[in-house]
């Protein structure tokens, strides 16, 4: 008996030592990425290589050397980590404001819903100069552009997730916080935020597709210096662009391999352990959540003594954060100030709309005089062509990936095997597939112009896949049992049970996929392969052809944003409201 106990203690020490080593390795890896990248960033902007100078292979220190990919991967990962940090900060601030204050909600929600569908180009066209100006003549400005691109790829989706989750916190849990006399600060951190964690992490994973696409695209052509030379940030995205400029298919394959490694590492070392840890924060409502996610890293670091030491130290910080910090708020009577401001809510609402109206009118007048009037006549036709391609690609992607997601989610073993693979493949941005499309075009299909549809689909199809899986898993078990008791034909099972059950999730997928589809289409309408440019008629081709001509680029971007705004106001929002109110449990 004593011998068995000694063996068990020895095993526990070994497991703890292994966990400590892995935990220290993960911490050291990310600290190294952050510190090394920060050191490399603080240098003059002119140190960045020019795109024109990289178009030819160099005998020594070539940009497309495979050995550069390790360093480029580190810089790309740094931008992804910082972009996610800013996204979470934005979520905590504006998500809570939208829940707590009705006036703020009227402003934040429509704006975020619009920004969620605005393609990346719509942001970079109007923000690149400003971000570069924050760090004049320094690489930090170019890095800020890339980080902002990551932010735009996921911040809106994560913020809306927090808002929607906080709105549906079960009343019995809210009553408990009231009985224990928790203030608003304690209620958020001890209930609302914890309740939202599983949904937040799930949507971060879903948003990785858009975030990686934005990051790779923003690294390719980051900035211009006075002589209009395009500068390239060291990263996987710029590596891909130079490979496309040289028509180097082997280099494109190496870049795809490096990107896959980055995606797998981020999922394996970060997201999978966090998702498994968040499983224990779920609120069990009798759904199929009884299938816990798997994570090798989580299982290995769980017995680590260093992890338990961190948790013990965190308890002290948690006490300070929950109980001591709010005392500062009440000490300075800030709650009294906010109560006074709350009584002036109507005044501030009226003032906001007046200021907003003035800003819109002034900007509209300035834009009208700035934009090229000679191109106004061709923009509607180009917008129509691009819109048709986006709509067709979204319909085809929905018809394929909605039933595929249902098939995956309907079996626990199938789900546990395919879902991680889908997370990895779904994180690959659509522009990475360009070399493979070029091979297809070279076989003689260039004139059809329908080759652009697969490039759009890979940018939006995963939103259907993951959202539909989430919707299927959210269906209560008792409802699923009822459908088995009363057998339905396949057609009635889809039309009268499944589609109504997951319709809010499908509409959410459509809204998220719309922005991704526009992003992919704008990039795909004009692609470069060596000295050849392959184009189709549309807004993307117009913007690419007028790259560097600010008024024409702005006109194409505004036309794109105008269509997105119309869809938000008259299609997506009414449809989402109908689905949420008409079909729910």
Coordinates of C-alpha atoms in Angstrom, one line a residue:
X1 CA 0.0 0.0 0.0
X2 CA 2.8 2.4 1.0
X3 CA 4.7 1.4 -2.1
X4 CA 1.7 2.2 -4.3
X5 CA 1.3 5.6 -2.7
X6 CA 5.0 6.3 -3.3
X7 CA 4.6 5.4 -6.9
X8 CA 1.6 7.7 -7.2
X9 CA 3.5 10.6 -5.6
X10 CA 6.4 10.1 -8.0
X11 CA 4.0 10.1 -11.0
X12 CA 2.4 13.3 -9.7
X13 CA 5.9 15.0 -9.4
X14 CA 6.8 13.9 -12.9
X15 CA 3.5 15.2 -14.3
X16 CA 4.0 18.5 -12.4
X17 CA 7.5 18.8 -13.8
X18 CA 6.3 18.2 -17.3
X19 CA 3.5 20.8 -16.9
X20 CA 5.9 23.3 -15.4
X21 CA 8.3 22.9 -18.4
X22 CA 5.5 23.3 -21.0
X23 CA 4.0 26.3 -19.2
X24 CA 7.3 28.0 -18.9
X25 CA 8.0 27.3 -22.6
X26 CA 4.7 28.8 -23.7
X27 CA 5.3 31.9 -21.6
X28 CA 8.9 32.3 -22.8
X29 CA 7.8 31.8 -26.4
X30 CA 5.3 34.6 -26.3
X31 CA 7.5 36.9 -24.3
X32 CA 10.3 36.4 -26.8
X33 CA 7.9 37.2 -29.7
X34 CA 6.8 40.4 -28.0
X35 CA 10.2 41.7 -26.9
X36 CA 12.0 40.8 -30.1
X37 CA 9.4 42.4 -32.3
X38 CA 9.3 45.6 -30.2
X39 CA 13.0 45.9 -30.5
X40 CA 12.9 45.4 -34.3
X41 CA 10.0 47.9 -34.7
X42 CA 11.7 50.9 -33.3
X43 CA 13.7 51.9 -36.4
X44 CA 13.4 54.4 -39.3
X45 CA 10.7 53.7 -41.9
X46 CA 13.3 53.9 -44.6
X47 CA 14.8 50.6 -43.3
X48 CA 11.8 48.7 -44.7
X49 CA 12.5 47.1 -48.1
X50 CA 10.8 48.6 -51.1
X51 CA 8.5 46.4 -53.2
X52 CA 10.2 47.3 -56.5
X53 CA 13.6 46.4 -55.2
X54 CA 12.4 42.9 -54.2
X55 CA 10.9 42.0 -57.6
X56 CA 14.2 40.3 -58.6
X57 CA 16.0 37.5 -56.8
X58 CA 19.1 38.5 -54.9
X59 CA 22.2 36.4 -54.7
X60 CA 22.7 37.0 -51.0
X61 CA 20.0 37.6 -48.4
X62 CA 17.1 37.2 -50.7
X63 CA 13.7 38.2 -49.3
X64 CA 12.1 34.9 -50.4
X65 CA 14.8 32.8 -48.6
X66 CA 13.1 30.0 -46.7
X67 CA 15.2 30.8 -43.7
X68 CA 13.4 34.2 -43.4
X69 CA 10.1 32.6 -42.7
X70 CA 10.9 31.9 -39.1
X71 CA 11.6 35.6 -38.4
X72 CA 8.6 36.7 -40.6
X73 CA 6.3 34.3 -38.7
X74 CA 7.4 35.9 -35.4
X75 CA 6.6 39.4 -36.7
X76 CA 3.2 38.3 -38.0
X77 CA 2.3 36.5 -34.8
X78 CA 3.2 39.7 -32.8
X79 CA 0.7 41.7 -34.8
X80 CA -2.0 39.1 -34.3
X81 CA -1.4 39.0 -30.5
X82 CA -1.5 42.8 -30.2
X83 CA -4.5 43.1 -32.5
X84 CA -6.4 40.6 -30.3
X85 CA -5.5 42.5 -27.1
X86 CA -6.9 45.8 -28.6
X87 CA -10.0 43.9 -29.7
X88 CA -10.7 42.6 -26.2
X89 CA -10.1 46.1 -24.7
X90 CA -12.6 47.6 -27.2
X91 CA -15.1 44.8 -26.4
X92 CA -14.9 45.4 -22.6
X93 CA -15.4 49.2 -23.0
X94 CA -18.0 49.5 -25.7
X95 CA -19.8 46.2 -25.1
X96 CA -20.5 47.2 -21.5
X97 CA -21.5 50.7 -22.5
X98 CA -24.0 49.3 -25.0
X99 CA -25.6 47.1 -22.3
X100 CA -25.7 49.6 -19.5
X101 CA -26.7 52.8 -21.2
X102 CA -29.6 53.1 -23.7
X103 CA -28.3 56.3 -25.3
X104 CA -24.9 54.7 -25.9
X105 CA -26.6 51.6 -27.3
X106 CA -28.4 53.6 -29.9
X107 CA -25.1 54.9 -31.2
X108 CA -22.8 51.9 -30.7
X109 CA -24.9 49.1 -32.1
X110 CA -25.8 50.6 -35.5
X111 CA -22.2 51.8 -35.9
X112 CA -20.7 48.4 -35.1
X113 CA -23.2 46.5 -37.2
X114 CA -22.1 48.7 -40.1
X115 CA -18.4 48.4 -39.4
X116 CA -18.7 44.7 -39.1
X117 CA -19.6 44.4 -42.8
X118 CA -17.2 47.2 -44.1
X119 CA -14.3 45.5 -46.1
X120 CA -10.8 46.0 -44.9
X121 CA -10.1 48.4 -47.8
X122 CA -12.7 50.8 -46.4
X123 CA -10.8 51.2 -43.2
X124 CA -7.3 51.4 -44.6
X125 CA -8.2 53.9 -47.2
X126 CA -9.1 56.5 -44.6
X127 CA -6.9 55.5 -41.6
X128 CA -3.5 54.6 -43.0
X129 CA -2.3 58.2 -43.2
X130 CA -3.5 58.9 -39.7
X131 CA -1.8 55.9 -38.2
X132 CA 1.5 56.5 -40.0
X133 CA 1.3 60.1 -38.6
X134 CA 1.2 58.8 -35.1
X135 CA 4.9 57.7 -35.5
X136 CA 6.4 59.9 -38.2
X137 CA 9.2 58.3 -40.1
X138 CA 9.1 55.2 -37.8
X139 CA 8.3 51.6 -38.5
X140 CA 5.9 51.7 -35.6
X141 CA 3.5 53.6 -37.8
X142 CA 3.4 50.8 -40.4
X143 CA 3.0 48.3 -37.6
X144 CA 0.1 50.2 -36.3
X145 CA -1.6 49.9 -39.7
X146 CA -1.2 46.1 -39.6
X147 CA -2.4 45.8 -36.0
X148 CA -5.4 48.0 -36.8
X149 CA -6.2 45.6 -39.7
X150 CA -6.3 42.7 -37.2
X151 CA -8.5 44.7 -35.0
X152 CA -11.0 45.4 -37.8
X153 CA -11.2 41.7 -38.6
X154 CA -12.5 40.6 -35.2
X155 CA -13.3 43.5 -32.8
X156 CA -16.9 44.1 -34.0
X157 CA -17.8 40.4 -33.8
X158 CA -16.4 39.9 -30.4
X159 CA -18.0 43.1 -29.0
X160 CA -21.5 42.1 -30.3
X161 CA -21.0 38.7 -28.7
X162 CA -20.4 40.2 -25.3
X163 CA -23.4 42.5 -25.7
X164 CA -25.7 39.7 -26.9
X165 CA -24.6 37.4 -24.1
X166 CA -24.9 40.0 -21.3
X167 CA -28.4 40.7 -22.6
X168 CA -29.5 37.1 -22.0
X169 CA -27.9 36.3 -18.6
X170 CA -30.5 34.1 -16.8
X171 CA -32.6 36.0 -14.4
X172 CA -32.1 33.5 -11.6
X173 CA -28.3 34.2 -11.7
X174 CA -28.9 38.0 -11.8
X175 CA -31.2 37.6 -8.8
X176 CA -28.4 35.9 -6.8
X177 CA -26.1 38.9 -7.4
X178 CA -28.9 41.2 -6.2
X179 CA -29.4 39.2 -3.0
X180 CA -25.7 39.3 -2.3
X181 CA -25.8 43.1 -2.8
X182 CA -23.2 43.1 -5.6
X183 CA -22.5 46.5 -7.1
X184 CA -22.4 46.9 -10.9
X185 CA -18.7 46.3 -11.0
X186 CA -18.9 43.0 -9.1
X187 CA -21.9 41.9 -11.1
X188 CA -20.0 42.3 -14.3
X189 CA -16.8 40.5 -13.3
X190 CA -18.4 37.8 -11.2
X191 CA -21.4 37.0 -13.4
X192 CA -21.8 38.7 -16.7
X193 CA -18.2 38.4 -17.9
X194 CA -17.7 34.8 -16.7
X195 CA -21.0 33.9 -18.3
X196 CA -19.8 35.4 -21.6
X197 CA -16.4 33.7 -21.7
X198 CA -17.4 30.5 -23.7
X199 CA -19.2 32.6 -26.3
X200 CA -16.3 35.1 -26.5
X201 CA -13.7 32.5 -27.1
X202 CA -15.8 30.7 -29.7
X203 CA -16.3 33.9 -31.6
X204 CA -12.6 34.8 -31.4
X205 CA -11.9 31.5 -33.1
X206 CA -14.5 32.2 -35.8
X207 CA -13.0 35.7 -36.3
X208 CA -9.6 34.3 -37.0
X209 CA -10.4 33.9 -40.7
X210 CA -11.0 37.6 -41.1
X211 CA -8.2 38.6 -38.8
X212 CA -5.6 36.5 -40.7
X213 CA -6.9 37.8 -44.0
X214 CA -6.6 41.4 -42.8
X215 CA -3.2 40.9 -41.4
X216 CA -1.8 39.2 -44.5
X217 CA -3.3 41.9 -46.8
X218 CA -2.0 44.8 -44.6
X219 CA 1.6 43.5 -44.7
X220 CA 1.7 43.4 -48.5
X221 CA 1.6 47.2 -49.2
X222 CA 1.8 49.1 -46.0
X223 CA 2.9 52.7 -46.7
X224 CA 4.4 55.1 -49.2
X225 CA 7.2 57.5 -48.6
X226 CA 7.5 60.8 -50.5
X227 CA 8.6 59.2 -53.7
X228 CA 5.6 56.9 -53.8
X229 CA 7.6 53.7 -53.1
X230 CA 5.6 50.9 -51.6
X231 CA 7.3 49.5 -48.4
X232 CA 7.0 46.0 -47.2
X233 CA 6.7 44.9 -43.5
X234 CA 8.6 41.7 -42.8
X235 CA 5.9 39.1 -42.4
X236 CA 4.2 36.2 -44.1
X237 CA 1.9 38.5 -46.0
X238 CA 4.7 40.5 -47.6
X239 CA 6.4 37.2 -48.4
X240 CA 3.3 36.0 -50.3
X241 CA 3.1 39.3 -52.2
X242 CA 6.7 39.1 -53.4
X243 CA 6.2 35.5 -54.3
X244 CA 3.2 36.5 -56.4
X245 CA 5.2 39.4 -58.0
X246 CA 7.9 36.9 -59.0
X247 CA 5.4 34.1 -60.0
X248 CA 7.3 31.8 -57.6
X249 CA 4.9 29.0 -56.9
X250 CA 7.3 27.1 -54.6
X251 CA 7.7 30.2 -52.4
X252 CA 3.9 30.5 -52.2
X253 CA 3.8 26.9 -51.0
X254 CA 6.4 27.6 -48.3
X255 CA 4.4 30.7 -47.2
X256 CA 1.2 28.6 -47.0
X257 CA 3.1 26.1 -44.9
X258 CA 4.5 28.8 -42.6
X259 CA 1.0 30.3 -42.2
X260 CA -0.5 26.9 -41.3
X261 CA 2.2 26.4 -38.6
X262 CA 1.3 29.8 -37.1
X263 CA -2.4 29.0 -37.2
X264 CA -1.9 25.6 -35.7
X265 CA 0.4 26.9 -32.9
X266 CA -2.0 29.6 -32.0
X267 CA -4.9 27.2 -31.8
X268 CA -2.9 24.4 -30.1
X269 CA -1.1 26.5 -27.5
X270 CA -3.8 29.2 -26.8
X271 CA -7.3 28.6 -28.1
X272 CA -7.8 24.9 -27.4
X273 CA -6.6 25.1 -23.8
X274 CA -8.7 28.3 -23.2
X275 CA -11.8 26.7 -24.8
X276 CA -11.5 23.6 -22.6
X277 CA -11.0 25.8 -19.5
X278 CA -14.1 27.9 -20.5
X279 CA -16.1 24.7 -20.6
X280 CA -16.3 24.7 -16.8
X281 CA -17.8 28.2 -16.9
X282 CA -20.8 27.2 -19.0
X283 CA -24.3 27.5 -17.8
X284 CA -25.9 24.1 -18.5
X285 CA -29.4 24.5 -19.9
X286 CA -29.8 20.9 -20.9
X287 CA -28.1 21.2 -24.3
X288 CA -25.6 19.0 -25.9
X289 CA -22.7 20.7 -24.2
X290 CA -22.0 17.4 -22.3
X291 CA -19.3 16.7 -24.9
X292 CA -16.2 18.5 -23.4
X293 CA -13.6 19.9 -25.8
X294 CA -10.2 18.3 -25.8
X295 CA -6.8 19.9 -25.4
X296 CA -3.5 18.1 -25.0
X297 CA -1.8 21.2 -23.7
X298 CA -4.5 21.8 -21.0
X299 CA -4.2 18.2 -19.8
X300 CA -0.4 18.5 -19.5
X301 CA -0.2 21.9 -17.7
X302 CA -3.2 21.2 -15.4
X303 CA -1.0 19.4 -12.7
X304 CA 1.8 22.0 -13.0
X305 CA 2.8 23.4 -9.6
X306 CA 3.8 26.7 -11.2
X307 CA 0.2 27.0 -12.6
X308 CA -1.2 26.5 -9.1
X309 CA 1.2 29.2 -7.8
X310 CA 0.0 31.6 -10.4
X311 CA -3.6 30.9 -9.4
X312 CA -2.8 31.5 -5.8
X313 CA -1.2 34.9 -6.6
X314 CA -4.2 35.7 -8.9
X315 CA -6.5 35.3 -5.9
X316 CA -4.9 38.3 -4.3
X317 CA -5.2 40.3 -7.4
X318 CA -8.8 39.3 -7.8
X319 CA -9.6 40.5 -4.3
X320 CA -8.0 43.9 -5.1
X321 CA -9.8 44.1 -8.5
X322 CA -13.2 43.2 -7.2
X323 CA -13.4 44.8 -3.8
X324 CA -10.6 47.4 -3.3
X325 CA -10.6 49.1 -6.7
X326 CA -14.3 50.1 -6.7
X327 CA -13.8 51.9 -3.4
X328 CA -11.8 54.5 -5.4
X329 CA -14.9 55.1 -7.5
X330 CA -17.1 55.8 -4.4
X331 CA -14.4 57.7 -2.6
X332 CA -14.3 60.4 -5.3
X333 CA -18.1 60.4 -5.6
X334 CA -17.9 59.4 -9.3
X335 CA -21.2 57.5 -8.9
X336 CA -22.9 60.8 -7.9
X337 CA -21.6 62.5 -11.0
X338 CA -22.9 59.8 -13.2
X339 CA -26.3 60.0 -11.6
X340 CA -26.5 63.7 -12.4
X341 CA -25.4 63.1 -16.0
X342 CA -28.0 60.4 -16.3
X343 CA -30.7 62.9 -15.6
X344 CA -29.4 64.9 -18.5
X345 CA -29.8 62.0 -20.9
X346 CA -32.2 63.6 -23.3
X347 CA -30.0 66.7 -23.6
X348 CA -27.0 64.6 -24.5
X349 CA -29.0 62.5 -26.9
X350 CA -30.3 65.6 -28.7
X351 CA -26.8 67.1 -28.7
X352 CA -25.3 64.0 -30.2
X353 CA -27.8 63.8 -33.1
X354 CA -27.3 67.5 -33.9
X355 CA -23.5 67.1 -33.9
X356 CA -23.7 63.9 -35.9
X357 CA -26.0 65.6 -38.5
X358 CA -23.6 68.6 -38.8
X359 CA -20.6 66.3 -39.2
X360 CA -22.4 64.2 -41.9
X361 CA -23.4 67.3 -43.9
X362 CA -19.9 68.8 -43.7
X363 CA -18.2 65.6 -44.7
X364 CA -20.6 64.9 -47.5
X365 CA -19.9 68.4 -49.0
X366 CA -16.2 67.9 -48.8
X367 CA -16.3 64.5 -50.3
X368 CA -18.5 65.7 -53.2
X369 CA -15.9 68.3 -54.1
X370 CA -13.0 65.8 -53.5
X371 CA -14.3 62.9 -55.6
X372 CA -13.8 62.6 -59.3
X373 CA -17.1 63.5 -60.9
X374 CA -16.1 62.1 -64.3
X375 CA -16.2 58.5 -62.8
X376 CA -19.6 58.8 -61.3
X377 CA -21.3 57.3 -64.3
X378 CA -19.3 54.0 -64.3
X379 CA -19.4 53.3 -60.6
X380 CA -23.1 51.9 -60.5
X381 CA -22.2 49.3 -63.2
X382 CA -19.0 48.2 -61.4
X383 CA -20.8 48.0 -58.1
X384 CA -23.6 45.9 -59.6
X385 CA -21.0 43.4 -61.1
X386 CA -19.2 43.1 -57.7
X387 CA -22.4 42.8 -55.7
X388 CA -23.7 40.0 -58.0
X389 CA -20.5 38.0 -57.5
X390 CA -20.7 38.5 -53.7
X391 CA -24.3 37.4 -53.5
X392 CA -23.8 34.3 -55.7
X393 CA -20.7 33.2 -53.7
X394 CA -22.5 33.7 -50.4
X395 CA -25.5 31.7 -51.6
X396 CA -23.4 28.8 -52.9
X397 CA -21.3 28.8 -49.7
X398 CA -24.4 28.7 -47.6
X399 CA -26.0 25.9 -49.6
X400 CA -22.8 23.8 -49.2
X401 CA -21.6 24.5 -45.7
X402 CA -24.9 24.7 -43.8
X403 CA -25.8 21.0 -44.4
X404 CA -22.1 20.1 -43.9
X405 CA -22.0 21.9 -40.5
X406 CA -25.2 20.1 -39.5
X407 CA -23.7 16.7 -40.6
X408 CA -20.6 17.4 -38.5
X409 CA -22.4 18.7 -35.4
X410 CA -24.9 15.8 -35.3
X411 CA -22.2 13.3 -34.2
X412 CA -20.0 14.0 -31.2
X413 CA -17.1 11.9 -32.5
X414 CA -17.3 13.5 -35.9
X415 CA -17.4 17.0 -34.3
X416 CA -14.4 16.4 -32.1
X417 CA -12.4 15.3 -35.0
X418 CA -13.4 17.7 -37.8
X419 CA -14.0 20.9 -35.8
X420 CA -10.2 21.5 -34.9
X421 CA -9.3 20.8 -38.5
X422 CA -12.0 23.3 -39.6
X423 CA -10.6 25.9 -37.2
X424 CA -7.1 25.6 -38.8
X425 CA -8.2 25.6 -42.4
X426 CA -10.7 28.4 -41.7
X427 CA -8.0 30.6 -40.4
X428 CA -6.2 30.6 -43.8
X429 CA -7.0 33.9 -45.6
X430 CA -8.5 33.6 -49.1
X431 CA -5.6 35.4 -50.9
X432 CA -3.3 32.5 -50.0
X433 CA -5.2 30.4 -52.5
X434 CA -4.4 32.8 -55.4
X435 CA -1.5 30.7 -56.9
X436 CA -3.8 27.7 -57.2
X437 CA -6.5 29.7 -58.9
X438 CA -3.8 31.1 -61.3
X439 CA -2.9 27.5 -62.3
X440 CA -6.6 26.9 -63.1
X441 CA -6.8 30.1 -65.1
X442 CA -3.7 29.2 -67.1
X443 CA -5.5 26.1 -68.3
X444 CA -7.7 28.3 -70.5
X445 CA -10.6 29.4 -68.2
X446 CA -9.6 33.0 -67.8
X447 CA -12.4 34.4 -70.0
X448 CA -15.2 32.8 -68.0
X449 CA -14.5 35.2 -65.0
X450 CA -16.4 32.8 -62.7
X451 CA -13.0 31.5 -61.4
X452 CA -13.4 34.4 -58.9
X453 CA -16.2 32.7 -57.0
X454 CA -14.0 30.1 -55.2
X455 CA -11.8 32.9 -53.9
X456 CA -14.8 34.7 -52.5
X457 CA -16.3 31.5 -51.0
X458 CA -13.1 30.6 -49.1
X459 CA -13.4 34.0 -47.5
X460 CA -16.9 33.6 -46.2
X461 CA -17.8 29.9 -46.1
X462 CA -16.4 29.2 -42.6
X463 CA -18.8 31.7 -41.0
X464 CA -21.6 29.4 -42.1
X465 CA -19.8 26.4 -40.8
X466 CA -19.0 27.6 -37.3
X467 CA -22.2 29.5 -36.7
X468 CA -24.4 26.7 -37.8
X469 CA -22.4 24.2 -35.6
X470 CA -23.0 26.6 -32.7
X471 CA -26.7 26.9 -33.5
X472 CA -27.2 23.1 -33.7
X473 CA -25.4 22.5 -30.4
X474 CA -27.6 25.2 -28.8
X475 CA -30.8 23.3 -29.6
X476 CA -32.2 21.8 -26.3
X477 CA -32.0 18.1 -25.9
X478 CA -35.7 17.8 -25.2
X479 CA -36.6 19.4 -28.6
X480 CA -34.3 16.9 -30.4
X481 CA -36.0 14.0 -28.6
X482 CA -39.4 15.3 -29.7
X483 CA -38.3 15.1 -33.3
X484 CA -37.3 11.5 -32.8
X485 CA -40.7 10.6 -31.2
X486 CA -42.6 12.2 -34.1
X487 CA -40.8 11.0 -37.2
X488 CA -40.5 13.7 -39.9
X489 CA -39.7 13.4 -43.5
X490 CA -36.3 14.8 -44.5
X491 CA -37.9 17.9 -46.1
X492 CA -40.1 18.6 -43.1
X493 CA -37.2 18.0 -40.7
X494 CA -35.2 20.7 -42.4
X495 CA -38.0 23.2 -43.1
X496 CA -40.2 22.9 -39.9
X497 CA -37.6 22.0 -37.3
X498 CA -33.9 22.6 -38.1
X499 CA -33.9 25.8 -40.1
X500 CA -36.3 27.6 -37.7
X501 CA -34.2 26.3 -34.8
X502 CA -30.9 27.7 -36.1
X503 CA -32.2 30.7 -38.1
X504 CA -30.8 33.4 -35.8
X505 CA -27.4 31.7 -36.2
X506 CA -27.7 31.5 -40.0
X507 CA -28.6 35.2 -40.1
X508 CA -25.6 36.0 -37.9
X509 CA -23.4 33.9 -40.3
X510 CA -24.8 35.8 -43.3
X511 CA -24.0 39.2 -41.7
X512 CA -20.5 38.1 -40.7
X513 CA -19.9 36.4 -44.1
X514 CA -20.9 39.5 -46.0
X515 CA -17.9 41.6 -44.9
X516 CA -15.6 38.7 -45.5
X517 CA -17.0 38.1 -49.0
X518 CA -16.5 41.7 -49.9
X519 CA -13.0 41.6 -48.7
X520 CA -12.2 38.5 -50.7
X521 CA -13.9 39.9 -53.8
X522 CA -12.1 43.2 -53.8
X523 CA -8.8 41.3 -53.5
X524 CA -9.7 38.7 -56.1
X525 CA -10.9 41.1 -58.9
X526 CA -7.3 42.1 -59.6
X527 CA -4.5 39.6 -58.8
X528 CA -0.8 39.7 -59.8
X529 CA 1.2 36.7 -61.0
X530 CA 4.6 37.7 -62.0
X531 CA 4.4 40.4 -64.7
X532 CA 0.8 39.4 -65.6
X533 CA -2.2 41.0 -64.0
X534 CA -5.5 39.0 -64.1
X535 CA -8.6 41.2 -63.7
X536 CA -12.3 41.0 -63.9
X537 CA -14.6 44.0 -64.2
X538 CA -15.8 45.4 -60.8
X539 CA -15.0 47.7 -57.9
X540 CA -12.0 45.8 -56.9
X541 CA -10.5 46.1 -60.4
X542 CA -11.3 49.8 -60.4
X543 CA -9.7 50.4 -57.0
X544 CA -6.6 48.4 -57.9
X545 CA -6.2 50.2 -61.3
X546 CA -6.3 53.5 -59.5
X547 CA -4.0 52.5 -56.6
X548 CA -2.3 55.7 -55.4
X549 CA -4.9 58.0 -56.9
X550 CA -6.6 59.1 -53.7
X551 CA -9.8 60.6 -55.1
X552 CA -10.6 57.5 -57.3
X553 CA -9.7 55.0 -54.6
X554 CA -11.9 56.9 -52.2
X555 CA -14.8 56.8 -54.7
X556 CA -14.5 53.1 -55.1
X557 CA -14.3 52.5 -51.4
X558 CA -17.3 54.8 -50.7
X559 CA -19.4 53.0 -53.3
X560 CA -18.6 49.7 -51.6
X561 CA -19.4 51.1 -48.1
X562 CA -22.7 52.5 -49.5
X563 CA -23.9 49.1 -50.7
X564 CA -22.9 47.5 -47.3
X565 CA -24.8 50.2 -45.5
X566 CA -27.9 49.7 -47.6
X567 CA -27.7 45.9 -46.9
X568 CA -27.3 46.5 -43.1
X569 CA -30.2 49.0 -42.9
X570 CA -32.7 47.2 -45.2
X571 CA -31.8 43.5 -45.3
X572 CA -29.5 42.2 -42.5
X573 CA -30.9 44.1 -39.5
X574 CA -34.6 43.5 -40.2
X575 CA -33.9 39.9 -41.0
X576 CA -31.9 39.4 -37.8
X577 CA -34.6 41.1 -35.7
X578 CA -37.3 38.9 -37.3
X579 CA -35.2 35.7 -36.7
X580 CA -34.4 36.6 -33.1
X581 CA -38.0 37.5 -32.1
X582 CA -39.8 34.9 -34.1
X583 CA -37.5 31.8 -33.7
X584 CA -36.0 31.3 -30.3
X585 CA -36.3 28.9 -27.3

